[in-house]
Tab-separated table of C-alpha atoms and ligand atoms in Angstrom:
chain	number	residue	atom	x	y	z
A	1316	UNK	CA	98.014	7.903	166.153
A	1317	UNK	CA	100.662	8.289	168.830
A	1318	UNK	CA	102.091	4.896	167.572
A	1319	UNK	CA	102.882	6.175	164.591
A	1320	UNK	CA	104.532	9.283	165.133
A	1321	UNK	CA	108.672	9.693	165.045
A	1322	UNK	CA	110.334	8.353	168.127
A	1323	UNK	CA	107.441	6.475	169.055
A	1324	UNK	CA	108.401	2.791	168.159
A	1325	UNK	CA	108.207	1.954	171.836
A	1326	UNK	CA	104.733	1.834	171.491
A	1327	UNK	CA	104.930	-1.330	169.371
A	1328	UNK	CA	106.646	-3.526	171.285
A	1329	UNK	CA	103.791	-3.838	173.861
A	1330	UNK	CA	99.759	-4.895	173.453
A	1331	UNK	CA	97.507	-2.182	172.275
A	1332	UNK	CA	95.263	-2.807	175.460
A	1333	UNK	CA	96.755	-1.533	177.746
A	1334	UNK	CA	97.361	1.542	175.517
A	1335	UNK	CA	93.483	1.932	174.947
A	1336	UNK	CA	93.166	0.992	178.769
A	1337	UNK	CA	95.241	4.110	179.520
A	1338	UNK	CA	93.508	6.331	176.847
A	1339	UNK	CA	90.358	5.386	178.732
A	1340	UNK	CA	91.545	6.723	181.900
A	1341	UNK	CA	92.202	9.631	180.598
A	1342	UNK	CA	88.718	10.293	179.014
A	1343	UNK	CA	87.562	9.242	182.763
A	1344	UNK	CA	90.080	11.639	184.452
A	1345	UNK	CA	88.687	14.447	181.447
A	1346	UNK	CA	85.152	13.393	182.748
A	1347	UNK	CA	85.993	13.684	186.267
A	1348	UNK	CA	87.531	17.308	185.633
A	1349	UNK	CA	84.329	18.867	183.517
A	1350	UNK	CA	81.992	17.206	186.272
A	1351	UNK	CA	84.059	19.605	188.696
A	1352	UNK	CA	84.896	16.376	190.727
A	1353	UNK	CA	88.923	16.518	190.346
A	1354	UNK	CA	92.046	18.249	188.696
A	1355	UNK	CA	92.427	19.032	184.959
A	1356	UNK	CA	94.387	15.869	184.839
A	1357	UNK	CA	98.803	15.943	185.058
A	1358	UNK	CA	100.999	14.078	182.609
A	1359	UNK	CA	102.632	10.864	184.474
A	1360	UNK	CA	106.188	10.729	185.378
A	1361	UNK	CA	108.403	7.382	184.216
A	1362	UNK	CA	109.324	7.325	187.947
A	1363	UNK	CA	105.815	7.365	189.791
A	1364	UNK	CA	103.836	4.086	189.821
A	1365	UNK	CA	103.055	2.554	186.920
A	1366	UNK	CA	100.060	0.900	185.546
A	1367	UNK	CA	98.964	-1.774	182.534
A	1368	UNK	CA	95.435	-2.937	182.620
A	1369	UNK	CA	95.030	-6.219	180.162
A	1370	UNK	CA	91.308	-7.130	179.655
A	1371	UNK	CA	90.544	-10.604	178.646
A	1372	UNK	CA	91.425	-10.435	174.976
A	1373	UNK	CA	95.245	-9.571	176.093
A	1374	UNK	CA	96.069	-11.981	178.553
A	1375	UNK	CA	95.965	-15.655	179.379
A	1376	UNK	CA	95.185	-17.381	182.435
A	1377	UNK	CA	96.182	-20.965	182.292
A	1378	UNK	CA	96.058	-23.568	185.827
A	1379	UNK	CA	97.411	-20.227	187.771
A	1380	UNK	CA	99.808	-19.406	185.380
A	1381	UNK	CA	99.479	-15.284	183.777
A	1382	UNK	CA	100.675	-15.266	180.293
A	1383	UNK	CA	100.533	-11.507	178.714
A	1384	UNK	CA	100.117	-10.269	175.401
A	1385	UNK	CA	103.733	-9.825	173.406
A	1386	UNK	CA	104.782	-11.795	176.182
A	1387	UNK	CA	106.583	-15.343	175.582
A	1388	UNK	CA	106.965	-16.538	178.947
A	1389	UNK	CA	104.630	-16.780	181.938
A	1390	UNK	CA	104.765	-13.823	184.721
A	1391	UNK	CA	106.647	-15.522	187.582
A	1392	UNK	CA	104.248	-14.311	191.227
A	1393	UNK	CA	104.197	-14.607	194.435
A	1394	UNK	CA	100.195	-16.002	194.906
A	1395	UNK	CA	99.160	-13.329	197.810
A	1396	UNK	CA	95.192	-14.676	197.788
A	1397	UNK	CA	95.765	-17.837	200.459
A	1398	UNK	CA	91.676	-18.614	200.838
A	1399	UNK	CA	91.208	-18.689	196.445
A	1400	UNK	CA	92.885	-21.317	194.044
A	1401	UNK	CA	94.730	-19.898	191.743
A	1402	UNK	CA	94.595	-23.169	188.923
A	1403	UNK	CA	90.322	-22.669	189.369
A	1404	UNK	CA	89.361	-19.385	189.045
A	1405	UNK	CA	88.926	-17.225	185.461
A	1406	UNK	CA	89.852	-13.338	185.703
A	1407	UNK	CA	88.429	-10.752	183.901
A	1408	UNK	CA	91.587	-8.014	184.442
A	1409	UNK	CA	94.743	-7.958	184.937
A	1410	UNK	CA	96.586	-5.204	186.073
A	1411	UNK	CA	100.477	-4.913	186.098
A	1412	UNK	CA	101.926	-2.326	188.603
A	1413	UNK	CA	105.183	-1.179	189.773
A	1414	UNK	CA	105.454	1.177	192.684
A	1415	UNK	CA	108.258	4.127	192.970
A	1416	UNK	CA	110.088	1.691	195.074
A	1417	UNK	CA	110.226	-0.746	192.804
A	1418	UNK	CA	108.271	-3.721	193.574
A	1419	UNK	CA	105.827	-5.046	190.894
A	1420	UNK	CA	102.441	-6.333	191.176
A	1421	UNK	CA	99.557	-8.224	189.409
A	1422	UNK	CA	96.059	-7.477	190.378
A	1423	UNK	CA	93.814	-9.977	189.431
A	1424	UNK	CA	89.676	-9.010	189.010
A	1425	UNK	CA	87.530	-11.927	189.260
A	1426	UNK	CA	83.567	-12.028	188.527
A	1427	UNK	CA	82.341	-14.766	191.793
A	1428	UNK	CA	78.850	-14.594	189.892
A	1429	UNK	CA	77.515	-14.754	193.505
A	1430	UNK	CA	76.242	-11.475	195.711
A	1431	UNK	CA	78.390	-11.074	198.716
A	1432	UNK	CA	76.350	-12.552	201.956
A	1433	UNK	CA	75.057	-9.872	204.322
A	1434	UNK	CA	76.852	-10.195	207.951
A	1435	UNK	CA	74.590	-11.386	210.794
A	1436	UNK	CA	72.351	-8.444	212.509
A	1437	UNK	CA	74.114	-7.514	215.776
A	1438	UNK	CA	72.009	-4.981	216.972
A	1439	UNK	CA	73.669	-2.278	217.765
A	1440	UNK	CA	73.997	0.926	216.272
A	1441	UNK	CA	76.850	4.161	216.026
A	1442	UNK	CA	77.846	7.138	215.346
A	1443	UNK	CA	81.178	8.189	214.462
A	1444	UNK	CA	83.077	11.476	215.192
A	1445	UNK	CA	86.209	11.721	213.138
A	1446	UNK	CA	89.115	14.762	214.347
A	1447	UNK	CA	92.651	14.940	214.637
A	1448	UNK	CA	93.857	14.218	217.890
A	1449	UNK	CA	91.836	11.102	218.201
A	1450	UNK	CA	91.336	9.394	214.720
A	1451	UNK	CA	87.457	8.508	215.659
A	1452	UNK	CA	85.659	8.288	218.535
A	1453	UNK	CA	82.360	6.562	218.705
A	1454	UNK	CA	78.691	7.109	220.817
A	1455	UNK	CA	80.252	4.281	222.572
A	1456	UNK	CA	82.256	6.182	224.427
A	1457	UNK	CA	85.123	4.443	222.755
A	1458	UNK	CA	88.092	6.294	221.180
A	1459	UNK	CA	90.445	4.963	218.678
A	1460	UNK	CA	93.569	6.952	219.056
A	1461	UNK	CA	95.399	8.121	215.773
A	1462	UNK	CA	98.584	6.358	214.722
A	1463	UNK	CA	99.887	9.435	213.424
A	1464	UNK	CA	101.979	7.060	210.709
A	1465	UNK	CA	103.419	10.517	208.936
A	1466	UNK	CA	104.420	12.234	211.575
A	1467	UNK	CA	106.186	9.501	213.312
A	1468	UNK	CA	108.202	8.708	210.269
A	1469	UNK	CA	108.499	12.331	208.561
A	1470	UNK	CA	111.817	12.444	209.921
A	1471	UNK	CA	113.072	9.866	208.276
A	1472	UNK	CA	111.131	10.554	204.818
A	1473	UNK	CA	112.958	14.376	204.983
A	1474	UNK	CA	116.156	12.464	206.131
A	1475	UNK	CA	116.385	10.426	202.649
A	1476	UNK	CA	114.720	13.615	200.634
A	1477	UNK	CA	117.722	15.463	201.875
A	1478	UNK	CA	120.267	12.723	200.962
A	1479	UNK	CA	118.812	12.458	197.500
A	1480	UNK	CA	118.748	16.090	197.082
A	1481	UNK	CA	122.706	16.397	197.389
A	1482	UNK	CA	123.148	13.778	194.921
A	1483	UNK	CA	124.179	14.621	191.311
A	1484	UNK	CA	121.123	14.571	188.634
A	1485	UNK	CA	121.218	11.412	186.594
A	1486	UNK	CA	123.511	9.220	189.001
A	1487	UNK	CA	123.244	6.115	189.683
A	1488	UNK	CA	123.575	6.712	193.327
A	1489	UNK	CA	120.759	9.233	193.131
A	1490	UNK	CA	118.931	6.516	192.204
A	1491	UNK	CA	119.604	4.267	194.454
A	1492	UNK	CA	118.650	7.530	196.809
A	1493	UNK	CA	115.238	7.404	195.205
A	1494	UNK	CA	114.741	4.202	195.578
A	1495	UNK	CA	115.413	4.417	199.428
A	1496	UNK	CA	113.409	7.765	199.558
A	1497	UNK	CA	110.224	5.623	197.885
A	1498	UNK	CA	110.674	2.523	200.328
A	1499	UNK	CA	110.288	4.957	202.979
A	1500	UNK	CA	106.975	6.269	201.331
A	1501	UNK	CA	105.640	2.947	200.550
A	1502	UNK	CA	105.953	1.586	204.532
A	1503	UNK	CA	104.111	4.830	205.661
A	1504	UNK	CA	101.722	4.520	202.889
A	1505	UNK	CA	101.353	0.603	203.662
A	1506	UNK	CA	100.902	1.398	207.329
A	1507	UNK	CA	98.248	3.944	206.882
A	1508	UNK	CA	96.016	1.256	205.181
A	1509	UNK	CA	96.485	-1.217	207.351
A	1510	UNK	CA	94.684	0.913	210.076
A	1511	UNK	CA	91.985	2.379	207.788
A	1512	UNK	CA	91.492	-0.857	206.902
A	1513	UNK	CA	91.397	-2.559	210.492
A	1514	UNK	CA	89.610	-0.131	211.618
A	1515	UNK	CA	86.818	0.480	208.921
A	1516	UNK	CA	86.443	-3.228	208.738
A	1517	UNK	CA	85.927	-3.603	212.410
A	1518	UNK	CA	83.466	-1.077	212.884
A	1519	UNK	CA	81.211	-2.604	209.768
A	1520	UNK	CA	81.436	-6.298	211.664
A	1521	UNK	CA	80.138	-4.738	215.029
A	1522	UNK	CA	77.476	-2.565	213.744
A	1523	UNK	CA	73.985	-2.192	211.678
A	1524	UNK	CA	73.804	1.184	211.424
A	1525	UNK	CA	76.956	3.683	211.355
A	1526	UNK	CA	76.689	7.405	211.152
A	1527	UNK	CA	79.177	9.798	209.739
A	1528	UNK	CA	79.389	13.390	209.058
A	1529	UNK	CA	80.196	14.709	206.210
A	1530	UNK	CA	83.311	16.292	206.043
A	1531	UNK	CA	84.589	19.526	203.993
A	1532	UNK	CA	88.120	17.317	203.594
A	1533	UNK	CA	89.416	19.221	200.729
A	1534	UNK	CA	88.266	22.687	202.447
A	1535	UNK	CA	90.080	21.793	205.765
A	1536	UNK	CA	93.148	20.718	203.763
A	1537	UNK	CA	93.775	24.267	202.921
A	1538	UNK	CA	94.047	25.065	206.690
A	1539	UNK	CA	97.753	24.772	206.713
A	1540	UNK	CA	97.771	24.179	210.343
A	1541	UNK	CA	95.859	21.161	209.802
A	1542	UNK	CA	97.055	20.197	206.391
A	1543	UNK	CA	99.603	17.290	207.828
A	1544	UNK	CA	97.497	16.226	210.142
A	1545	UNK	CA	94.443	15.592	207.801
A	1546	UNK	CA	96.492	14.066	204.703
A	1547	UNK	CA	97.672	11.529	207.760
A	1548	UNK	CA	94.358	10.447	208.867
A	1549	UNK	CA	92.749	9.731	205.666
A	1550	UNK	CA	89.482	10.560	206.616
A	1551	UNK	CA	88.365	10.242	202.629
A	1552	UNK	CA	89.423	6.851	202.407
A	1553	UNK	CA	88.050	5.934	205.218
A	1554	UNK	CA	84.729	6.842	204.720
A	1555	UNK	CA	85.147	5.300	200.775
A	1556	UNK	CA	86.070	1.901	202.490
A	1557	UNK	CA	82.539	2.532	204.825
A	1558	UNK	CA	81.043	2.910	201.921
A	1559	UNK	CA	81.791	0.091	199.840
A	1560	UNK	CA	82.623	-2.242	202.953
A	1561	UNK	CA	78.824	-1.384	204.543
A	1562	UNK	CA	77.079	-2.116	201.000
A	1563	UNK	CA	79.069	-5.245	200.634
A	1564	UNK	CA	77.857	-6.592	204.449
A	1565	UNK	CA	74.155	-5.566	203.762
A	1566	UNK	CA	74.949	-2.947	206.466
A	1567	UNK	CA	73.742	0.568	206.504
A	1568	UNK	CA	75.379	4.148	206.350
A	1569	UNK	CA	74.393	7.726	206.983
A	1570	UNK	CA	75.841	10.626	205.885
A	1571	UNK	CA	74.810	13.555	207.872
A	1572	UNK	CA	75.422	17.185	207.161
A	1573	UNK	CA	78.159	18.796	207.677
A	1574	UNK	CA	76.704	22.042	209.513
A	1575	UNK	CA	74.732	20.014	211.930
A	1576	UNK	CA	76.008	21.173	215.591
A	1577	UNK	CA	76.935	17.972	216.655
A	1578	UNK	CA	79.550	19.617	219.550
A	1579	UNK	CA	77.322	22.339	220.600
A	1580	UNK	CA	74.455	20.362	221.277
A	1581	UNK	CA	73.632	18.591	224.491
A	1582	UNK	CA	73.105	15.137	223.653
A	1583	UNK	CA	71.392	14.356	227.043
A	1584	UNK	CA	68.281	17.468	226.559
A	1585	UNK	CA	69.300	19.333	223.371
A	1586	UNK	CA	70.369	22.370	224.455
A	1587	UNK	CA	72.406	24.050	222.047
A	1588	UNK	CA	75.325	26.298	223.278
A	1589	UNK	CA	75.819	29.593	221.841
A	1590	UNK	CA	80.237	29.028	221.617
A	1591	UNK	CA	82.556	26.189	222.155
A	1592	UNK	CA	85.793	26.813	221.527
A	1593	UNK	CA	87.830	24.523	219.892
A	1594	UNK	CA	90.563	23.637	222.916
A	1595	UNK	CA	87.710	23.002	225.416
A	1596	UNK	CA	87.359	19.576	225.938
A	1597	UNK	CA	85.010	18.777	228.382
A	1598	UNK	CA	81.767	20.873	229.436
A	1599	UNK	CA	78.842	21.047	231.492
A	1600	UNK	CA	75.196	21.708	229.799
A	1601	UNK	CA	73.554	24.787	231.394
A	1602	UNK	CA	70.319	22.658	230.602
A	1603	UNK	CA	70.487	19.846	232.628
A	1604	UNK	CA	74.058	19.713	234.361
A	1605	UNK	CA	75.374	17.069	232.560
A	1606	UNK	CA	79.457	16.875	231.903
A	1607	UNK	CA	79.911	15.864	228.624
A	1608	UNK	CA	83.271	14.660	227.176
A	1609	UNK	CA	83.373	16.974	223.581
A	1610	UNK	CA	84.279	14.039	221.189
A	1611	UNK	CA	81.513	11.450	222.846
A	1612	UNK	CA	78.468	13.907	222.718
A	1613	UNK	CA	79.242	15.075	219.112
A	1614	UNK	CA	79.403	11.470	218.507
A	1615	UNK	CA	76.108	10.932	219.937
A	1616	UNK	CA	74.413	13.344	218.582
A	1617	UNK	CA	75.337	12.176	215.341
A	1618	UNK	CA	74.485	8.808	215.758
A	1619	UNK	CA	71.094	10.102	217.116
A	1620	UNK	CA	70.754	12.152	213.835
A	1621	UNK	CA	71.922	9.407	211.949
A	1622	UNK	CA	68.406	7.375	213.996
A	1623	UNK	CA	66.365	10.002	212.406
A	1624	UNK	CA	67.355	9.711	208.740
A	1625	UNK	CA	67.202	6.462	208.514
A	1626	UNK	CA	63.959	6.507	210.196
A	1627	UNK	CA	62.175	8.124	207.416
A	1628	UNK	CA	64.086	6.030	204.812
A	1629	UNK	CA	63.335	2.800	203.243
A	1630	UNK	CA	64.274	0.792	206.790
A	1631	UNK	CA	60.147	0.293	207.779
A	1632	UNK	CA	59.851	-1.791	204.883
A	1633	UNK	CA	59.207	-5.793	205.805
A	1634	UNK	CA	62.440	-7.922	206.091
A	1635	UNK	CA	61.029	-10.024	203.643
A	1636	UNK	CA	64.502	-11.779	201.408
A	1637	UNK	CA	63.763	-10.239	198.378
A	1638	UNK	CA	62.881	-6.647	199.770
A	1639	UNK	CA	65.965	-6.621	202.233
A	1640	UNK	CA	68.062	-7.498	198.556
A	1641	UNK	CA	66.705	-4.382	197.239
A	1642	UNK	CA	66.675	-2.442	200.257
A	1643	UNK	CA	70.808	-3.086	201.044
A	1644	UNK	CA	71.352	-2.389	196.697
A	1645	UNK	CA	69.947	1.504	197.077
A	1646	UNK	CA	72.167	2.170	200.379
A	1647	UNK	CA	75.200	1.363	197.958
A	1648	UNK	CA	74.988	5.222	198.211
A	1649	UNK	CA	74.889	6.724	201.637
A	1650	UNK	CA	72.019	8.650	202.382
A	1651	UNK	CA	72.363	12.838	202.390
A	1652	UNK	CA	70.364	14.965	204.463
A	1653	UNK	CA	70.100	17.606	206.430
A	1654	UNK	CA	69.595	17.744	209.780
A	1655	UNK	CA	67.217	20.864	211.248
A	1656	UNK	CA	69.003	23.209	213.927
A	1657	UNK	CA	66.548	21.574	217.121
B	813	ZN	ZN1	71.670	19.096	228.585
C-alpha cells in the first residue's frame, strides 16, 4: 500500500474514501484506455483541479450542514441550489473540488427516487447543422452565431501566460501570476458553458425530435487550421448535454452518419451535386432552380434524414403511459445509422 510506503504519511491524515474513490478512477480511466475510448491515462499535477469524492460512509449531512470524514468542523458553503432545501434532502456523494484558480466547491448527488417528467409535446421537429463560423444553424432557417469565447479573450490568456513566464520558478509572485493566468481560464471556460448550456437546453424545450450528425471531432481537431476554432465551440459537449438533456425531457435524438451529403444534396428534389467547395455559400440546384443558403439545406436534409430513422424505429408504437416509459428509456442512447447516398 501507497499509505504505507516512506514519505507517504500524508496519506493518513485524510479518509481512505476518497483514496479508493481516486483508485477507482483510475481503473475507469485504465478501462477507458484498453476499450480504445481515451488516453493511456497522465499523472495529476498538485496545481490542476482537484478532486475528493466522499460516499455516504465518509461524510455527514446534518439540517444542511456537510461534516467530512477526519474533519472536526462543518464545511462552511455558499448554498448555490435556490429551488432545493438544503436541511431536507439526503445525498449520496459528495465531491470536494478546487479549481486552478482557486475557488473550492462541494457537489452534492442526490437520489429524487422520482423519474424526471417528460416536457409537453410541441410538435415540431429539427435538424441541426453544427460548423465554425456559425455555431449551429437549424432547418428553421435559424442561425445561432458562435460566441467565439477563446478567441475573444486569447489575448488576454497569452497576456498573463507571458507575465507568468518571466517570473522566477518557485516565487511567490509567480504564483500569484498563476493564479491570475487560471482566473482568466476559468471565465472563458465558465462562459463557454453557459452558451452550450443555453443553447442545448433551449433547443430540447422547443423540439420533439432533433437531428445531429455525427461528427469526426477528434479527426477535425488535428486540422490545425481548425484546431482553435473547434476546441472553442465544443461541439462534443454539446451533443453530450443533447444527449442526456433529450433522455431526461422524454425527447428524442438522432444521430446520423457522418458521410451522409447533407451540403451536396438539394433538399427541395434531391439532386446531389458532384463538388461544393467549402467557401461557397449559397447555390442554385441544377435540378429544380432553387437557391439554397449552404448551412440551411444541410440542415434540412439532416433533419429530413433524421424523419427517416426514426421512422423505422420504435416511434409507431401506441402512446400508451407505460410503452412511451419504455420507449423514452432505450433513446437514452441516440440512434446510429446510416443514411443511403439517394
Ligand atoms: Zn433541387
Amino acid at each position: 500500500m501507497a499509505r504505507r510506503s516512506r514519505g507517504h504519511d500524508f496519506l493518513y491524515e485524510v479518509s481512505s474514501v476518497p483514496l479508493q474513490q481516486a483508485l477507482r478512477h483510475q481503473h475507469t480511466a485504465f478501462v477507458n484506455f484498453f476499450a480504445g475510448r481515451a488516453r493511456y491515462p497522465r499523472f495529476k499535477s498538485r496545481h490542476g483541479r482537484q478532486c475528493a469524492t466522499y460516499t455516504r460512509s465518509a461524510f455527514r449531512w446534518r439540517d444542511g450542514r456537510l461534516f467530512l470524514a477526519k474533519m472536526d468542523d462543518p464545511i462552511a458553503f455558499v448554498w448555490s441550489w435556490p429551488e432545493i432545501d438544503p436541511a431536507v434532502i439526503n445525498p449520496t456523494t459528495v465531491a470536494v473540488s478546487r479549481d486552478p484558480d482557486g475557488r473550492w466547491y462541494a457537489s452534492i448527488a442526490i437520489d429524487t427516487g422520482t423519474e424526471p417528467e417528460p416536457l409537453p409535446v410541441t410538435g415540431v421537429d429539427v435538424g441541426v447543422d453544427l460548423g465554425v463560423s456559425d455555431f449551429a444553424v437549424l432547418s428553421t432557417g435559424e442561425k445561432i452565431p458562435n460566441p467565439r469565447h477563446l478567441e475573444r479573450k486569447a489575448r488576454n490568456l497569452a497576456r498573463y501566460q507571458r507575465r507568468m513566464a518571466r517570473k522566477q520558478r518557485g516565487s511567490n509572485n509567480r504564483a500569484r501570476a498563476r493564479a491570475k493566468l487560471a482566473r482568466a481560464h476559468t471565465k472563458v471556460r465558465d462562459a463557454r458553458a453557459d452558451f452550450l448550456h443555453r443553447t442545448s437546453t433551449r433547443l430540447v424545450r422547443d423540439h420533439d425530435l432533433i437531428v445531429i450528425e455525427d461528427l469526426n471531432v477528434k479527426g477535425m481537431i488535428r486540422n490545425r487550421c481548425l484546431a482553435r476554432a473547434i476546441s472553442d465551440a465544443g461541439w462534443g459537449e454539446f451533443r453530450r448535454q443533447l444527449e442526456y438533456k433529450t433522455a431526461r425531457a422524454g425527447r428524442r435524438l438522432v444521430v446520423i452518419d457522418r458521410w451522409y451529403p447533407s451540403s451536396k444534396t438539394c433538399s427541395a428534389c434531391g439532386h446531389l451535386l458532384a463538388t461544393l467547395s467549402l467557401s461557397t455559400r449559397h447555390w442554385t440546384c441544377p435540378g429544380c432552380g432553387t437557391r439554397h443558403d449552404r448551412d440551411v439545406n444541410a440542415a434540412k436534409n439532416i433533419l429530413a434524414a433524421g424523419r427517416a430513422v426514426s421512422a423505422c424505429g420504435a416511434d409507431v408504437s401506441p402512446q400508451g403511459s407505460s410503452l412511451r416509459r419504455s420507449a423514452v428509456k432505450q433513446e437514452a442512447q441516440p440512434a446510429r445509422a446510416g443514411i443511403p447516398v439517394p
